[in-house]
Coordinates of C-alpha atoms in Angstrom, one line a residue:
M1 CA 15.2 -31.6 23.9
T2 CA 12.0 -32.2 22.8
T3 CA 8.9 -31.9 26.2
T4 CA 5.2 -31.6 26.1
V5 CA 3.6 -29.1 29.1
E6 CA 4.6 -30.4 33.1
K7 CA 2.2 -28.5 35.8
T8 CA 4.2 -25.4 37.1
P9 CA 2.4 -23.2 40.5
E10 CA 0.9 -20.4 38.5
L11 CA 3.0 -17.0 39.6
N12 CA 1.2 -13.9 40.9
T13 CA 2.5 -11.5 37.9
A14 CA 1.2 -10.3 35.6
L15 CA 4.0 -11.7 33.1
P16 CA 2.1 -14.9 32.4
E17 CA -1.0 -13.1 32.6
Q18 CA -0.1 -11.4 29.8
I19 CA 1.6 -14.1 28.3
E20 CA -1.4 -16.1 28.7
S21 CA -3.7 -13.3 26.8
E22 CA -1.4 -13.4 23.5
L23 CA -0.9 -16.6 23.3
N24 CA -5.2 -17.0 23.6
L25 CA -5.8 -14.5 21.4
I26 CA -3.8 -16.5 18.8
W27 CA -5.5 -19.8 19.8
E28 CA -9.0 -18.3 19.3
A29 CA -7.8 -16.8 15.4
H30 CA -6.9 -20.8 14.8
R31 CA -10.5 -22.2 15.7
A32 CA -11.6 -19.6 14.5
V33 CA -11.0 -20.6 10.5
G34 CA -10.6 -24.6 12.0
L35 CA -7.1 -25.0 13.1
E36 CA -6.9 -27.2 16.3
G37 CA -3.5 -29.2 17.7
Y38 CA -0.1 -27.8 19.1
M39 CA 1.8 -25.0 19.1
C40 CA 5.9 -24.4 20.1
L41 CA 8.0 -22.2 21.9
Y42 CA 11.4 -23.5 21.7
T43 CA 14.7 -21.7 21.8
N44 CA 17.3 -22.4 19.0
T45 CA 19.7 -24.5 18.8
E46 CA 23.1 -22.2 18.9
Q47 CA 23.3 -19.2 20.1
V48 CA 22.9 -17.0 17.2
P49 CA 20.6 -14.9 16.3
F50 CA 18.9 -15.5 20.0
R51 CA 21.0 -15.9 23.4
A52 CA 19.6 -19.1 25.1
K53 CA 21.5 -20.3 28.3
E54 CA 19.5 -23.5 27.9
A55 CA 19.6 -24.5 23.9
G56 CA 17.0 -26.8 21.8
I57 CA 14.4 -26.6 24.4
K58 CA 10.8 -27.7 22.4
L59 CA 7.7 -27.2 24.5
W60 CA 4.7 -28.5 22.4
F61 CA 1.7 -26.5 24.3
N62 CA -2.1 -27.2 23.2
Q63 CA -5.3 -24.5 23.9
E64 CA -5.9 -26.3 26.8
E65 CA -2.5 -26.4 28.1
T66 CA -2.1 -22.5 27.6
A67 CA -1.9 -21.2 31.3
N68 CA 1.1 -23.8 31.9
A69 CA 2.9 -22.9 29.0
A70 CA 2.4 -19.2 29.6
A71 CA 3.7 -19.8 33.5
E72 CA 6.9 -21.8 31.7
V73 CA 7.6 -19.1 29.8
V74 CA 7.8 -16.6 33.0
K75 CA 10.2 -19.9 34.6
K76 CA 12.5 -20.4 31.6
Y77 CA 13.2 -15.9 31.9
N78 CA 13.8 -16.2 35.1
D79 CA 11.6 -12.2 36.0
G80 CA 14.7 -11.2 33.5
R81 CA 18.1 -11.6 35.1
L82 CA 20.9 -13.7 33.1
P83 CA 21.6 -16.0 32.3
N84 CA 17.6 -17.1 31.5
S85 CA 16.2 -19.2 28.3
P86 CA 13.4 -16.2 27.0
L87 CA 10.8 -18.0 24.9
L88 CA 9.9 -17.3 20.7
L89 CA 7.0 -18.8 19.5
N90 CA 5.4 -20.9 16.8
P91 CA 2.6 -19.7 15.7
I92 CA 2.0 -22.4 13.6
V93 CA -0.9 -25.1 14.1
H94 CA 1.3 -28.4 14.2
E95 CA -0.6 -31.9 14.6
K96 CA 0.2 -34.1 16.1
L97 CA 1.6 -37.9 15.6
E98 CA 1.4 -41.0 16.0
D99 CA 5.2 -41.5 16.6
G100 CA 5.0 -38.7 18.9
T101 CA 6.5 -36.4 15.7
Y102 CA 4.4 -32.7 14.3
K103 CA 2.8 -32.5 11.4
P104 CA 2.6 -28.2 10.5
L105 CA -1.2 -27.8 9.4
G106 CA -1.1 -23.5 9.0
S107 CA -1.8 -20.8 10.6
A108 CA -4.5 -17.8 10.9
I109 CA -2.0 -15.0 11.4
A110 CA 0.6 -14.1 9.8
W111 CA 4.0 -12.0 11.8
C112 CA 7.0 -10.7 11.5
T113 CA 9.9 -9.4 13.5
S114 CA 11.6 -6.2 11.6
L115 CA 15.0 -5.5 14.8
C116 CA 16.5 -1.7 14.3
L117 CA 19.5 -2.7 14.1
G118 CA 23.4 -0.5 14.7
I119 CA 22.1 3.0 15.0
N120 CA 19.2 2.6 12.7
S121 CA 15.9 4.0 14.2
L122 CA 12.2 3.5 13.3
N123 CA 10.3 6.0 11.3
D124 CA 6.2 6.9 11.4
E125 CA 5.9 5.3 7.9
S126 CA 6.9 2.2 8.3
T127 CA 4.2 2.2 11.5
N128 CA 1.4 4.1 9.0
R129 CA 1.4 1.9 6.8
I130 CA 1.2 -1.1 8.6
W131 CA -1.6 0.5 9.9
E132 CA -3.6 2.0 7.0
S133 CA -3.4 -1.6 5.2
G134 CA -5.0 -3.2 7.8
F135 CA -2.8 -5.5 9.8
F136 CA -1.2 -4.5 13.2
A137 CA 2.0 -3.1 14.3
S138 CA 3.5 -2.2 17.6
P139 CA 7.3 -0.6 18.2
F140 CA 10.4 -2.7 20.0
H141 CA 12.1 -1.1 22.6
R142 CA 16.0 -1.4 22.8
G143 CA 17.0 0.4 26.1
I144 CA 16.2 4.0 26.0
D145 CA 15.3 3.8 22.4
E146 CA 11.6 3.0 22.4
R147 CA 10.9 2.7 18.4
S148 CA 13.5 -0.4 17.9
G149 CA 11.5 -2.0 15.7
L150 CA 7.7 -3.5 15.0
K151 CA 6.0 -6.2 15.5
V152 CA 3.7 -7.2 13.3
V153 CA 0.4 -8.8 13.1
A154 CA -2.6 -9.8 10.4
I155 CA -4.5 -12.0 11.4
C156 CA -6.4 -13.3 7.8
D157 CA -10.1 -15.6 7.4
E158 CA -8.0 -18.8 6.0
I159 CA -5.3 -21.0 6.7
L160 CA -2.3 -19.9 5.4
P161 CA 0.4 -22.3 3.7
V162 CA 3.4 -23.4 5.7
T163 CA 6.0 -22.1 3.9
E164 CA 8.8 -24.6 1.8
D165 CA 11.2 -22.9 4.7
G166 CA 8.6 -24.7 7.1
K167 CA 9.8 -21.3 9.5
T168 CA 7.0 -19.3 8.3
V169 CA 3.5 -19.1 6.7
T170 CA 2.3 -17.1 2.9
G171 CA 1.5 -13.3 4.4
C172 CA 5.3 -13.4 6.6
R173 CA 7.3 -12.8 3.8
E174 CA 4.7 -9.5 2.1
L175 CA 4.3 -8.3 6.4
Y176 CA 8.6 -8.2 6.1
D177 CA 8.4 -6.3 3.2
L178 CA 5.1 -3.5 3.9
A179 CA 7.4 -3.3 7.7
D180 CA 10.2 -1.6 5.4
V181 CA 13.1 -2.8 8.6
A182 CA 15.7 -4.8 7.6
C183 CA 16.6 -7.3 9.4
D184 CA 17.0 -10.4 7.5
Q185 CA 18.1 -13.3 10.8
Y186 CA 15.3 -12.3 12.6
W187 CA 11.7 -11.1 11.2
H188 CA 11.0 -15.1 10.7
A189 CA 10.9 -15.2 14.6
Y190 CA 8.0 -14.9 16.4
L191 CA 8.7 -13.1 20.0
L192 CA 6.5 -12.7 22.6
S193 CA 5.1 -9.9 24.4
G194 CA 6.8 -8.7 27.8
I195 CA 9.8 -11.1 27.8
A196 CA 13.4 -9.3 26.8
Y197 CA 15.3 -11.2 24.2
L198 CA 19.1 -11.1 24.2
T199 CA 20.5 -10.9 20.4
N200 CA 23.4 -11.0 18.5
N201 CA 22.1 -6.5 17.8
G202 CA 21.2 -6.2 21.4
L203 CA 18.4 -6.6 24.6
F204 CA 15.2 -6.2 22.3
L205 CA 11.5 -6.1 24.5
H206 CA 8.4 -5.3 23.1
P207 CA 6.8 -4.6 26.5
D208 CA 2.9 -5.3 26.1
V209 CA 0.9 -7.1 24.0
R210 CA -2.0 -4.2 24.4
K211 CA -0.1 -2.0 22.3
V212 CA -0.7 -4.4 19.1
F213 CA -4.1 -5.4 19.4
T214 CA -6.4 -3.6 22.0
D215 CA -7.6 -4.0 26.5
Q216 CA -11.3 -5.4 24.7
A217 CA -9.6 -8.0 22.6
L218 CA -7.8 -9.6 24.8
V219 CA -10.4 -9.6 28.3
S220 CA -12.4 -12.7 27.6
T221 CA -13.9 -15.3 25.5
E222 CA -15.9 -13.5 23.7
S223 CA -14.0 -10.0 23.5
R224 CA -10.9 -12.4 21.9
Q225 CA -14.5 -14.1 19.2
A226 CA -15.9 -10.3 18.2
F227 CA -11.8 -8.9 17.4
V228 CA -10.9 -11.9 15.4
K229 CA -14.2 -11.6 13.6
D230 CA -13.6 -8.3 13.2
S231 CA -10.3 -7.8 12.3
S232 CA -10.1 -11.1 10.5
I233 CA -8.8 -10.2 6.4
R234 CA -7.9 -11.8 3.3
V235 CA -4.3 -13.3 2.7
Q236 CA -4.9 -12.0 -1.2
N237 CA -5.0 -8.0 0.4
L238 CA -2.0 -8.7 2.2
I239 CA -0.6 -10.0 -0.8
D240 CA -1.7 -6.9 -2.9
A241 CA -0.8 -4.7 -0.8
A242 CA 2.8 -6.2 0.0
Y243 CA 3.4 -6.2 -3.9
C244 CA 2.6 -2.3 -4.9
W245 CA 4.6 -1.7 -2.0
N246 CA 7.4 -3.1 -4.0
A247 CA 5.8 -2.2 -8.1
Y248 CA 6.0 1.5 -6.4
E249 CA 9.8 1.2 -5.0
R250 CA 9.2 1.3 -1.5
H251 CA 8.2 5.0 -2.3
H252 CA 5.9 5.3 1.0
S253 CA 3.9 8.5 -0.8
L254 CA 3.2 6.6 -3.7
Y255 CA 1.7 3.1 -2.2
I256 CA -0.6 6.0 0.1
K257 CA -1.6 7.6 -2.1
F258 CA -2.0 5.2 -5.0
G259 CA -3.7 2.3 -2.3
P260 CA -2.7 -1.3 -2.9
N261 CA -4.5 -2.2 -5.4
P262 CA -2.6 -4.0 -8.6
E263 CA -5.1 -3.5 -10.8
T264 CA -3.6 0.3 -11.4
V265 CA -0.4 -0.3 -10.4
E266 CA 1.0 0.0 -14.4
T267 CA -0.9 3.3 -14.9
N268 CA 0.1 4.5 -12.4
L269 CA 3.6 4.5 -13.1
K270 CA 3.2 5.5 -15.8
F271 CA 2.6 8.6 -14.5
F272 CA 5.7 8.2 -11.8
N273 CA 7.4 8.0 -14.9
L274 CA 6.0 11.3 -16.1
V275 CA 8.4 13.4 -13.5
A276 CA 11.3 11.2 -14.1
R277 CA 10.4 9.6 -11.2
D278 CA 11.0 12.6 -8.9
V279 CA 9.0 11.7 -5.6
Q280 CA 8.9 15.5 -4.3
L281 CA 8.1 16.7 -7.8
F282 CA 4.9 14.3 -7.9
D283 CA 3.7 15.3 -4.5
A284 CA 3.4 18.6 -6.0
T285 CA 1.2 17.6 -8.9
G286 CA -1.7 16.5 -10.7
P287 CA -5.5 15.5 -8.7
M288 CA -3.3 13.1 -6.4
R289 CA -0.6 16.0 -5.2
K290 CA -0.2 16.7 -1.7
D291 CA -2.9 18.2 -0.3
A292 CA -4.8 18.6 -3.2
E293 CA -8.4 17.7 -1.2
A294 CA -7.8 20.9 1.0
M295 CA -10.7 23.5 0.4
M296 CA -10.4 27.5 2.4
E297 CA -12.1 27.1 5.6
F298 CA -12.9 30.2 7.8
L299 CA -13.3 31.2 11.1
V300 CA -15.5 34.3 9.7
P301 CA -16.7 33.8 6.5
G302 CA -16.1 36.0 4.4
L303 CA -14.0 37.8 6.5
I304 CA -10.8 36.4 8.3
P305 CA -9.8 32.6 6.8
C306 CA -8.0 29.7 8.3
G307 CA -4.8 28.9 7.0
A308 CA -3.6 32.4 6.5
V309 CA -2.6 36.1 7.4
T310 CA -5.6 38.5 7.1
L311 CA -4.5 42.1 8.5
L312 CA -6.8 44.7 10.7
A313 CA -5.7 48.0 9.6
A314 CA -6.7 51.5 11.0
G315 CA -5.9 55.1 12.4
G316 CA -5.9 55.3 16.6
G317 CA -8.8 55.4 18.4
T318 CA -10.7 53.8 15.6
G319 CA -10.9 50.6 18.3
K320 CA -9.0 48.0 16.1
S321 CA -7.5 46.7 19.5
S322 CA -10.5 46.0 21.3
L323 CA -12.4 44.2 17.7
A324 CA -9.8 42.0 17.7
H325 CA -9.8 41.0 21.6
Q326 CA -13.2 40.9 21.1
L327 CA -13.1 38.5 18.4
G328 CA -10.3 36.0 20.0
I329 CA -13.2 36.1 23.1
L330 CA -15.8 34.9 20.6
S331 CA -13.6 32.4 19.5
S332 CA -12.7 31.3 23.2
I333 CA -16.2 29.9 24.3
D334 CA -17.6 26.8 24.6
Y335 CA -21.1 26.7 22.7
E336 CA -23.9 25.1 24.4
P337 CA -25.4 23.1 21.7
G338 CA -28.2 24.3 19.9
E339 CA -26.9 28.1 20.9
E340 CA -26.6 31.0 18.2
A341 CA -23.1 31.8 16.9
P342 CA -22.1 35.4 17.2
K343 CA -21.3 37.9 14.9
W344 CA -18.4 39.1 14.1
L345 CA -18.3 42.4 12.0
G346 CA -21.8 41.2 10.7
Q347 CA -20.8 37.9 9.9
R348 CA -21.5 34.6 12.1
V349 CA -18.3 33.2 13.9
A350 CA -17.6 29.7 12.1
I351 CA -18.1 28.7 16.8
E352 CA -17.4 24.9 15.2
K353 CA -13.8 25.6 14.4
C354 CA -12.7 27.6 17.5
K355 CA -12.2 24.1 19.6
G356 CA -8.5 24.5 20.4
V357 CA -6.8 27.4 22.8
N358 CA -6.6 30.2 22.1
I359 CA -3.8 33.0 21.5
Y360 CA -4.1 37.4 22.0
F361 CA -0.3 38.9 21.8
A362 CA -0.9 41.8 23.7
G363 CA 2.0 44.3 23.2
E364 CA 0.6 48.1 24.8
D365 CA -2.3 47.2 26.4
G366 CA -1.9 46.1 30.0
P367 CA -3.3 43.5 32.0
A368 CA -5.1 46.4 33.2
I369 CA -6.9 47.3 29.6
I370 CA -7.0 43.5 28.8
N371 CA -8.8 42.5 31.9
A372 CA -11.3 45.7 31.7
R373 CA -12.1 45.1 28.4
A374 CA -13.0 41.3 29.2
N375 CA -15.4 42.5 31.8
I376 CA -16.9 44.5 29.8
M377 CA -16.9 41.6 26.7
D378 CA -17.6 38.8 28.6
P379 CA -19.0 39.5 32.5
E380 CA -19.7 36.2 32.5
G381 CA -16.0 34.5 31.9
R382 CA -17.2 32.2 29.2
A383 CA -13.7 32.6 27.1
R384 CA -11.4 30.5 29.0
R385 CA -9.7 28.8 26.0
L386 CA -8.4 32.5 25.4
M387 CA -4.3 32.9 26.4
F388 CA -2.6 36.4 26.6
Q389 CA 1.1 36.5 25.9
R390 CA 3.0 40.0 26.5
T391 CA 6.0 40.7 24.7
D392 CA 9.0 38.9 26.8
F393 CA 9.3 35.9 26.3
G394 CA 12.7 34.8 28.3
A395 CA 15.7 35.7 27.6
G396 CA 17.3 35.7 24.0
V397 CA 14.5 34.4 22.6
T398 CA 12.9 36.1 19.2
F399 CA 9.3 35.9 19.0
A400 CA 9.8 34.0 15.6
K401 CA 11.7 31.1 17.9
H402 CA 8.6 31.5 20.0
M403 CA 6.1 31.0 17.8
E404 CA 8.1 27.3 16.9
R405 CA 7.3 26.7 20.5
L406 CA 4.0 26.9 20.7
H407 CA 3.5 24.3 17.2
K408 CA 3.0 21.5 20.3
I409 CA -0.1 23.1 21.4
P410 CA -1.8 20.5 19.1
N411 CA -5.2 23.5 17.6
I412 CA -5.0 27.1 17.7
S413 CA -8.5 29.0 15.9
I414 CA -6.7 32.3 15.9
L415 CA -3.7 33.7 16.5
I416 CA -3.6 37.7 17.2
I417 CA -1.3 40.6 16.6
D418 CA -1.9 43.1 18.8
P419 CA 0.3 45.8 17.0
A420 CA 3.0 44.4 14.7
R421 CA 5.2 47.1 15.6
K422 CA 6.1 45.2 19.1
Y423 CA 6.5 42.6 17.8
L424 CA 9.1 42.7 14.1
G425 CA 12.3 42.5 16.1
G426 CA 13.7 45.8 14.2
D427 CA 12.5 48.5 12.1
E428 CA 9.0 48.7 10.4
N429 CA 9.9 49.8 7.3
D430 CA 13.2 47.8 7.0
P431 CA 11.4 44.9 4.3
N432 CA 13.7 42.2 5.4
I433 CA 12.8 42.3 9.4
A434 CA 8.9 43.3 7.8
S435 CA 9.5 40.4 5.6
D436 CA 10.6 37.6 8.1
F437 CA 8.0 38.9 10.7
F438 CA 4.9 37.6 8.0
S439 CA 7.2 34.2 7.0
A440 CA 6.8 33.3 10.7
L441 CA 2.6 33.8 10.8
E442 CA 2.2 32.4 7.4
E443 CA 4.1 29.4 8.3
F444 CA 2.6 28.6 11.6
A445 CA -1.2 29.7 10.1
V446 CA -0.3 26.8 7.4
A447 CA 0.7 24.3 9.9
K448 CA -1.8 24.5 12.4
N449 CA -4.5 26.0 9.8
T450 CA -4.4 28.8 12.0
A451 CA -6.2 31.7 11.3
V452 CA -3.8 34.5 11.9
L453 CA -5.2 38.3 12.5
V454 CA -2.6 41.4 12.9
V455 CA -3.6 44.8 14.2
H456 CA -1.3 47.0 12.4
H457 CA -2.2 50.9 12.3
I458 CA -1.5 53.9 9.1
Q459 CA 0.4 56.4 8.6
K460 CA -0.2 59.0 11.6
G461 CA -2.3 61.6 10.2
A462 CA -3.6 59.8 7.2
N463 CA -7.2 60.2 6.8
P464 CA -8.3 57.6 4.4
K465 CA -12.0 57.9 2.5
S466 CA -13.1 54.7 1.5
M467 CA -11.3 50.9 2.0
V468 CA -9.5 51.1 -0.8
E469 CA -7.3 53.8 0.4
I470 CA -6.3 52.5 3.1
T471 CA -3.8 49.7 1.4
D472 CA -2.2 52.7 0.6
M473 CA -1.5 53.8 3.3
L474 CA -0.2 51.8 6.1
R475 CA 3.0 52.4 8.0
G476 CA 5.8 50.2 7.1
A477 CA 7.4 47.9 4.0
E478 CA 5.5 47.6 1.5
A479 CA 5.1 43.7 2.8
F480 CA 2.2 45.0 5.1
A481 CA 0.7 44.9 1.7
D482 CA 1.7 42.6 0.0
R483 CA 1.4 39.1 2.1
P484 CA -1.3 39.2 4.4
R485 CA -3.7 37.2 2.2
V486 CA -6.8 39.6 3.5
I487 CA -6.6 43.6 4.6
I488 CA -9.7 44.3 6.5
G489 CA -10.1 47.6 6.8
M490 CA -11.5 50.5 9.0
L491 CA -12.2 53.7 9.2
R492 CA -14.6 56.9 11.6
D493 CA -17.2 58.8 9.8
G494 CA -18.9 61.0 12.2
A495 CA -20.2 58.9 14.3
Y496 CA -20.4 56.1 12.8
T497 CA -17.5 53.5 12.1
I498 CA -16.8 52.0 8.5
A499 CA -15.3 48.4 7.7
G500 CA -14.5 46.6 4.8
L501 CA -11.8 44.7 3.2
A502 CA -9.2 46.5 1.9
K503 CA -7.3 43.9 0.3
N504 CA -8.2 40.7 -1.0
S505 CA -6.5 37.9 -2.6
I506 CA -9.3 34.9 -2.6
P507 CA -11.8 34.6 -5.0
P508 CA -14.9 36.3 -4.7
S509 CA -17.0 33.0 -5.1
I510 CA -15.7 31.8 -2.2
G511 CA -18.5 34.7 -0.5
M512 CA -16.0 36.8 0.4
V513 CA -17.6 40.5 2.0
T514 CA -18.1 43.6 -1.5
E515 CA -19.4 46.2 0.4
E516 CA -18.5 48.3 3.0
R517 CA -20.8 48.2 5.6
V518 CA -22.1 50.9 8.0
F519 CA -21.7 50.1 12.3
A520 CA -23.2 52.4 15.3
R521 CA -20.3 52.2 18.5
D522 CA -21.5 50.7 22.0
A523 CA -19.2 52.7 24.4
K524 CA -20.9 50.8 27.2
R525 CA -20.7 47.6 25.5
L526 CA -17.0 48.0 23.6
S527 CA -18.7 46.4 20.6
L528 CA -20.1 47.6 17.0
V529 CA -23.4 47.2 15.9
W530 CA -24.2 46.6 12.3
L531 CA -27.0 49.1 10.8
P532 CA -30.1 48.2 9.0
G533 CA -31.0 47.6 6.0
H534 CA -29.5 50.2 3.2
E535 CA -27.7 52.2 6.4
G536 CA -25.7 49.7 6.9
V537 CA -23.7 49.4 3.6
R538 CA -22.5 52.7 2.5
N539 CA -22.9 53.7 -1.3
A540 CA -25.7 50.5 -1.4
N541 CA -27.1 50.0 -4.8
L542 CA -30.8 50.1 -4.7
S543 CA -32.7 47.6 -6.1
E544 CA -35.5 47.6 -9.0
E545 CA -38.1 47.1 -6.3
E546 CA -36.1 49.7 -4.0
L547 CA -36.2 51.9 -6.3
Q548 CA -40.3 51.4 -7.5
K549 CA -41.3 51.7 -3.6
I550 CA -39.4 55.6 -3.9
A551 CA -40.6 56.6 -6.6
E552 CA -44.1 55.5 -6.2
E553 CA -43.7 57.7 -2.5
S554 CA -42.5 60.8 -4.1
K555 CA -45.5 61.2 -7.0
Q556 CA -48.3 60.1 -3.8
A557 CA -45.7 62.9 -2.0
G558 CA -46.1 65.6 -5.3
R559 CA -42.5 65.4 -5.9

């Protein structure tokens, strides 16, 4: 049954507007490459694979008739109530001949419909691969499952020729290959957004065309023209992408790493063969390995690395908790543009990396002490992103389990554990308990690129004289010395506090602090003040110029 568009009363609903917007965008893509004529809305002549109350509908319309065509779609849809006749779109532009038949000319868009059949579900790789390649994709819904397939569209800067079967154009099959969701009986069809289609495999709906494109792409003729101009790609890009995807045997890891460049496929596959075609081994090998571009980052350069565990170790009464709390506060302030970054143990805090929520596990100090300390260190209350946690995480919830819950927080600059023994879940001398504790912290630090600072005690009665002695005096199992990437030590020396690195597993060339620093204690502000010059560095070696100056002063004094 072939018909032309008849005038249909405008329906006061959002659905015809959405359909009209989608059709207008497709018409704009056609117009940009010089295509004019008719597109077709239709139902199949058989009830396979799409079901319809009226089989064999063909509704031809040109660009001027788009609004009426959209209204007709809504009319046949019957507000989604069954039985109805959801109309499919043939995006190929046709020329209307004198005898009333239609001759296909081509299309400015390539498309595919990739539906997940049975119990299959959409994976993120399919969507990411389409978008990374410069095409558009958005999931279909089926019932409560909102990831039941992909609606995929590519806008091209040239007329795409019709394939031999007359159902699609060059580029459609390539998109289907890239989506990698097997549904051979559906992929060639174009399903309009906002319409639920009853199929042999259930009811599929793509809810909103704005999920495929952008809001701004649909609002006006000018916006559609700009969007089509900015989004158009060469069809050869699509062909190359599909070729590389298949050449790499549809391994997402290989495709993303090597990209859609056909000229490098042979060389890249040789490298893949060297690791026995094992994707996991490939991901861990050579300059193309996973995270190969990752570089060491610091929350406090020279002292506190991101993505690693740092131990802050000292005896009782040295100010460990105050120092840790201070770092939590400094990392949780939203600084004004141009405001100077604060310093911690003499090093600048990388405030540009402190954008998320920070967490302080206070296992010994109660709210009264925490609040009193905060009022002194942060009297204006600027540290609004510092979250305090105690030791009760709910019935049956262990510290490790609670750490898993914290993974949902998108950005955590620093996580402070004060002290370690309150969160171990057992004897600190038990190597298995200590190992499990650090494993949970290391996994979190690496996954979130978070600086983790663990406050820990040295043995009771220990009296270290230098940083190197602190590592041997740590309480608990050997894991406390072995597992942290960095150990910062503190000790008292009369009226002064000495701080420095007791252990450092980071290359010195990165700029780690190497000296033991001398600080005066400011009890009023609960802070440490780094002494200037050589007084601030314990056992500092004098420069040649300074030695010469001392020699001259001694000579003048007659010594």
